[in-house]
Amino acid sequence: MTYHVTLIPGDGIGPEITAETVKVLEATGLSFVWDEQLAGVAAVDATGTPLPDATIESIRHRKVALKGPLTTPVGAGFRSVNVQLRKEFELFANIRPARTLVPGGRFENVDIVLVRENLEGLYVGVEHFIAIGGDPRAVGESLAIVTRAGCERIIRYAFEYALRQGRKKVTIVHKANILKMVSGLFLEVGRRIAKEYEGRIEAGDMIVDNCAMQLVLRPEQFDVMVTTNMFGDILSDEVSGLVGGLGLAPGANIGTHASIFEAVHGSAPDIARQGIANPSAQILAAAMMLDHLGETASANRIRAAVEQVIVEDKVRTRDLGGSATTREFGDAVARRVGA
Ligand code: NAI
Ligand code: MG
């Protein structure tokens, strides 16, 4: 099997961490054809637009993209590339796993996957000001839009993901006690779908504010979590914080027309071209891509190798207190994966 993948190295540290990620992927022995495309500032410099049609066409055909971080071009007239991609490919699910890798942190055994609905809710951007008297902005009003179909799609994805990944439990996070319709609908659909998986996946639900507290008190109780857009935005960063921040955090954007895999962090212009960036998050995003392609064994090998290199080999980049270069780290992981 040969996989055709759109490869967007991106800006800042993007090309450095992407090169190591490709090296690690190829060390699995799987066969890839990389269709390299531009986006972000690199694309503006070359073509005048941050998201060229050629890049969109490539993703449309390959259906899978591995993307480096993009620097948001400063200046008027540039729409966010990430928002454009989300709309173009209906990237309805954002998946953020967080697992304790480096021992000695605040929590020893966090292993959570947060599944966030990414197209609906309060972030649909339907909002306006209402003028009262002389004040044109006396009231701000925004509409949260949640559809039954959207709830079904994301919740079913979470349960199927849990099954595929051998997970035990899904927690549905909501605020149905106050938001009886937009959040009530999510909970109603969630409880119904949970019944279908009875005996295979344990299910529970939790109100979002309690959930925020439970996460910092007893994060071990969570496995897969599924929630609506804004709650997911907030909780996914909280979950990353439990395991030491964004440095090791990968993300997947799953869509109906394509799926895009990337690190959670940005282009880190402050350390670009110095060869010291940590490629772990991008490598772990590539492992999620392999999960998506059904190559679970290779994905697990990559995750184990990253962990062994950091914990046992003690090869660490500067952000983790070591002195390894980006390439030394990538070589060490590729060696473990190929062994
Ligand atoms: P950032 O995540 O790029 O950097 C924050 C801090 O973390 C910096 O000190 C950086 O050196 C460090 N850091 C980040 N990734 C690292 C890595 N792999 N290894 C070692 N250190 C790392 O966030 P910032 O500075 O807010 O954003 C920079 C640019 O990235 C902006 O233009 C922003 O819009 C863009 N961005 C793009 C994203 C994407 O394309 N998915 C996501 C987040 C930000
Ligand atoms: Mg966010």
PDB file of C-alpha atoms in Angstrom, residues 154-280:
ATOM      1  CA  ILE A 154     -19.282  14.235  16.398  1.00  0.00           C
ATOM      2  CA  ILE A 155     -20.600  11.936  19.137  1.00  0.00           C
ATOM      3  CA  ARG A 156     -20.618   8.915  16.865  1.00  0.00           C
ATOM      4  CA  TYR A 157     -17.076   9.784  15.806  1.00  0.00           C
ATOM      5  CA  ALA A 158     -16.016   9.841  19.475  1.00  0.00           C
ATOM      6  CA  PHE A 159     -17.534   6.408  20.207  1.00  0.00           C
ATOM      7  CA  GLU A 160     -16.111   4.869  17.026  1.00  0.00           C
ATOM      8  CA  TYR A 161     -12.707   6.366  17.826  1.00  0.00           C
ATOM      9  CA  ALA A 162     -12.901   4.879  21.328  1.00  0.00           C
ATOM     10  CA  LEU A 163     -13.697   1.440  19.884  1.00  0.00           C
ATOM     11  CA  ARG A 164     -10.919   1.588  17.283  1.00  0.00           C
ATOM     12  CA  GLN A 165      -8.326   2.751  19.777  1.00  0.00           C
ATOM     13  CA  GLY A 166      -9.272   0.221  22.439  1.00  0.00           C
ATOM     14  CA  ARG A 167     -10.511   2.914  24.814  1.00  0.00           C
ATOM     15  CA  LYS A 168     -12.936   2.150  27.635  1.00  0.00           C
ATOM     16  CA  LYS A 169     -15.065   5.198  28.299  1.00  0.00           C
ATOM     17  CA  VAL A 170     -16.577   8.301  26.677  1.00  0.00           C
ATOM     18  CA  THR A 171     -17.618  11.309  28.770  1.00  0.00           C
ATOM     19  CA  ILE A 172     -20.148  13.681  27.191  1.00  0.00           C
ATOM     20  CA  VAL A 173     -19.468  17.226  28.424  1.00  0.00           C
ATOM     21  CA  HIS A 174     -22.332  19.740  28.310  1.00  0.00           C
ATOM     22  CA  LYS A 175     -24.217  22.562  30.034  1.00  0.00           C
ATOM     23  CA  ALA A 176     -27.724  21.245  29.468  1.00  0.00           C
ATOM     24  CA  ASN A 177     -28.917  22.461  32.875  1.00  0.00           C
ATOM     25  CA  ILE A 178     -28.738  26.061  31.649  1.00  0.00           C
ATOM     26  CA  LEU A 179     -28.556  25.874  27.846  1.00  0.00           C
ATOM     27  CA  LYS A 180     -31.580  23.606  27.550  1.00  0.00           C
ATOM     28  CA  MET A 181     -31.675  23.671  23.779  1.00  0.00           C
ATOM     29  CA  VAL A 182     -28.185  24.008  22.295  1.00  0.00           C
ATOM     30  CA  SER A 183     -26.560  21.910  24.998  1.00  0.00           C
ATOM     31  CA  GLY A 184     -29.692  19.900  25.791  1.00  0.00           C
ATOM     32  CA  LEU A 185     -29.787  18.616  22.232  1.00  0.00           C
ATOM     33  CA  PHE A 186     -26.143  17.562  22.438  1.00  0.00           C
ATOM     34  CA  LEU A 187     -26.770  15.633  25.665  1.00  0.00           C
ATOM     35  CA  GLU A 188     -29.967  14.038  24.348  1.00  0.00           C
ATOM     36  CA  VAL A 189     -28.235  12.780  21.210  1.00  0.00           C
ATOM     37  CA  GLY A 190     -25.214  11.736  23.265  1.00  0.00           C
ATOM     38  CA  ARG A 191     -27.241   9.620  25.692  1.00  0.00           C
ATOM     39  CA  ARG A 192     -29.058   7.918  22.840  1.00  0.00           C
ATOM     40  CA  ILE A 193     -25.856   7.071  20.971  1.00  0.00           C
ATOM     41  CA  ALA A 194     -24.220   5.897  24.224  1.00  0.00           C
ATOM     42  CA  LYS A 195     -26.957   3.218  24.493  1.00  0.00           C
ATOM     43  CA  GLU A 196     -25.937   1.803  21.120  1.00  0.00           C
ATOM     44  CA  TYR A 197     -22.456   1.164  22.483  1.00  0.00           C
ATOM     45  CA  GLU A 198     -23.593  -0.296  25.806  1.00  0.00           C
ATOM     46  CA  GLY A 199     -21.445  -3.242  26.828  1.00  0.00           C
ATOM     47  CA  ARG A 200     -18.644  -2.115  24.503  1.00  0.00           C
ATOM     48  CA  ILE A 201     -17.875   1.428  25.653  1.00  0.00           C
ATOM     49  CA  GLU A 202     -18.738   2.820  29.055  1.00  0.00           C
ATOM     50  CA  ALA A 203     -20.430   6.236  28.864  1.00  0.00           C
ATOM     51  CA  GLY A 204     -20.998   9.095  31.249  1.00  0.00           C
ATOM     52  CA  ASP A 205     -21.886  12.758  31.128  1.00  0.00           C
ATOM     53  CA  MET A 206     -20.680  15.744  33.091  1.00  0.00           C
ATOM     54  CA  ILE A 207     -21.520  19.435  33.318  1.00  0.00           C
ATOM     55  CA  VAL A 208     -18.707  21.523  31.883  1.00  0.00           C
ATOM     56  CA  ASP A 209     -17.815  23.620  34.933  1.00  0.00           C
ATOM     57  CA  ASN A 210     -17.590  20.571  37.175  1.00  0.00           C
ATOM     58  CA  CYS A 211     -15.582  18.907  34.420  1.00  0.00           C
ATOM     59  CA  ALA A 212     -13.050  21.763  34.433  1.00  0.00           C
ATOM     60  CA  MET A 213     -12.562  21.182  38.163  1.00  0.00           C
ATOM     61  CA  GLN A 214     -12.489  17.376  37.965  1.00  0.00           C
ATOM     62  CA  LEU A 215      -9.775  17.631  35.311  1.00  0.00           C
ATOM     63  CA  VAL A 216      -7.377  19.313  37.722  1.00  0.00           C
ATOM     64  CA  LEU A 217      -8.460  17.231  40.759  1.00  0.00           C
ATOM     65  CA  ARG A 218      -8.613  13.722  39.297  1.00  0.00           C
ATOM     66  CA  PRO A 219      -7.666  13.650  35.598  1.00  0.00           C
ATOM     67  CA  GLU A 220      -7.219   9.841  35.717  1.00  0.00           C
ATOM     68  CA  GLN A 221     -11.019   9.427  35.680  1.00  0.00           C
ATOM     69  CA  PHE A 222     -11.220  10.632  32.063  1.00  0.00           C
ATOM     70  CA  ASP A 223     -10.585   8.647  28.910  1.00  0.00           C
ATOM     71  CA  VAL A 224     -12.267   9.945  25.722  1.00  0.00           C
ATOM     72  CA  MET A 225     -14.240  13.181  26.145  1.00  0.00           C
ATOM     73  CA  VAL A 226     -16.624  14.695  23.598  1.00  0.00           C
ATOM     74  CA  THR A 227     -18.060  18.202  23.672  1.00  0.00           C
ATOM     75  CA  THR A 228     -19.278  21.183  21.689  1.00  0.00           C
ATOM     76  CA  ASN A 229     -17.082  23.798  20.039  1.00  0.00           C
ATOM     77  CA  MET A 230     -16.422  26.442  22.688  1.00  0.00           C
ATOM     78  CA  PHE A 231     -16.258  24.051  25.655  1.00  0.00           C
ATOM     79  CA  GLY A 232     -13.854  21.953  23.580  1.00  0.00           C
ATOM     80  CA  ASP A 233     -11.685  24.960  22.769  1.00  0.00           C
ATOM     81  CA  ILE A 234     -11.259  25.756  26.454  1.00  0.00           C
ATOM     82  CA  LEU A 235     -10.994  22.203  27.806  1.00  0.00           C
ATOM     83  CA  SER A 236      -8.513  21.066  25.142  1.00  0.00           C
ATOM     84  CA  ASP A 237      -6.000  23.676  26.289  1.00  0.00           C
ATOM     85  CA  GLU A 238      -6.664  22.729  29.911  1.00  0.00           C
ATOM     86  CA  VAL A 239      -6.024  19.082  29.069  1.00  0.00           C
ATOM     87  CA  SER A 240      -2.726  19.995  27.345  1.00  0.00           C
ATOM     88  CA  GLY A 241      -1.753  21.917  30.462  1.00  0.00           C
ATOM     89  CA  LEU A 242      -2.186  18.786  32.590  1.00  0.00           C
ATOM     90  CA  VAL A 243       0.657  17.110  30.727  1.00  0.00           C
ATOM     91  CA  GLY A 244       3.023  20.040  30.542  1.00  0.00           C
ATOM     92  CA  GLY A 245       1.774  22.349  27.857  1.00  0.00           C
ATOM     93  CA  LEU A 246       1.699  22.444  24.088  1.00  0.00           C
ATOM     94  CA  GLY A 247       5.232  21.193  23.422  1.00  0.00           C
ATOM     95  CA  LEU A 248       4.202  17.568  22.997  1.00  0.00           C
ATOM     96  CA  ALA A 249       0.604  18.089  21.866  1.00  0.00           C
ATOM     97  CA  PRO A 250      -0.570  16.762  18.501  1.00  0.00           C
ATOM     98  CA  GLY A 251      -3.926  17.441  16.873  1.00  0.00           C
ATOM     99  CA  ALA A 252      -6.098  16.014  14.148  1.00  0.00           C
ATOM    100  CA  ASN A 253      -8.803  17.752  12.158  1.00  0.00           C
ATOM    101  CA  ILE A 254     -11.174  15.166  10.776  1.00  0.00           C
ATOM    102  CA  GLY A 255     -13.498  16.173   7.957  1.00  0.00           C
ATOM    103  CA  THR A 256     -16.067  14.780   5.621  1.00  0.00           C
ATOM    104  CA  HIS A 257     -13.917  15.632   2.585  1.00  0.00           C
ATOM    105  CA  ALA A 258     -10.392  15.400   3.996  1.00  0.00           C
ATOM    106  CA  SER A 259      -8.432  15.210   7.244  1.00  0.00           C
ATOM    107  CA  ILE A 260      -5.501  17.356   8.316  1.00  0.00           C
ATOM    108  CA  PHE A 261      -2.915  16.444  10.959  1.00  0.00           C
ATOM    109  CA  GLU A 262      -0.700  18.973  12.730  1.00  0.00           C
ATOM    110  CA  ALA A 263       1.017  19.964  15.964  1.00  0.00           C
ATOM    111  CA  VAL A 264      -0.984  22.182  18.287  1.00  0.00           C
ATOM    112  CA  HIS A 265       1.834  24.715  18.660  1.00  0.00           C
ATOM    113  CA  GLY A 266       2.567  27.538  16.202  1.00  0.00           C
ATOM    114  CA  SER A 267       5.500  28.405  13.965  1.00  0.00           C
ATOM    115  CA  ALA A 268       7.754  29.535  16.866  1.00  0.00           C
ATOM    116  CA  PRO A 269       9.505  32.306  14.885  1.00  0.00           C
ATOM    117  CA  ASP A 270      11.735  33.009  17.912  1.00  0.00           C
ATOM    118  CA  ILE A 271      13.612  29.728  17.423  1.00  0.00           C
ATOM    119  CA  ALA A 272      13.175  29.171  13.665  1.00  0.00           C
ATOM    120  CA  ARG A 273      16.182  28.056  11.590  1.00  0.00           C
ATOM    121  CA  GLN A 274      18.270  27.300  14.673  1.00  0.00           C
ATOM    122  CA  GLY A 275      17.716  23.542  14.529  1.00  0.00           C
ATOM    123  CA  ILE A 276      16.576  23.372  18.156  1.00  0.00           C
ATOM    124  CA  ALA A 277      12.789  22.971  17.845  1.00  0.00           C
ATOM    125  CA  ASN A 278      11.163  19.895  19.356  1.00  0.00           C
ATOM    126  CA  PRO A 279       9.604  17.856  16.523  1.00  0.00           C
ATOM    127  CA  SER A 280       7.663  15.571  18.939  1.00  0.00           C
TER     128      SER A 280
END
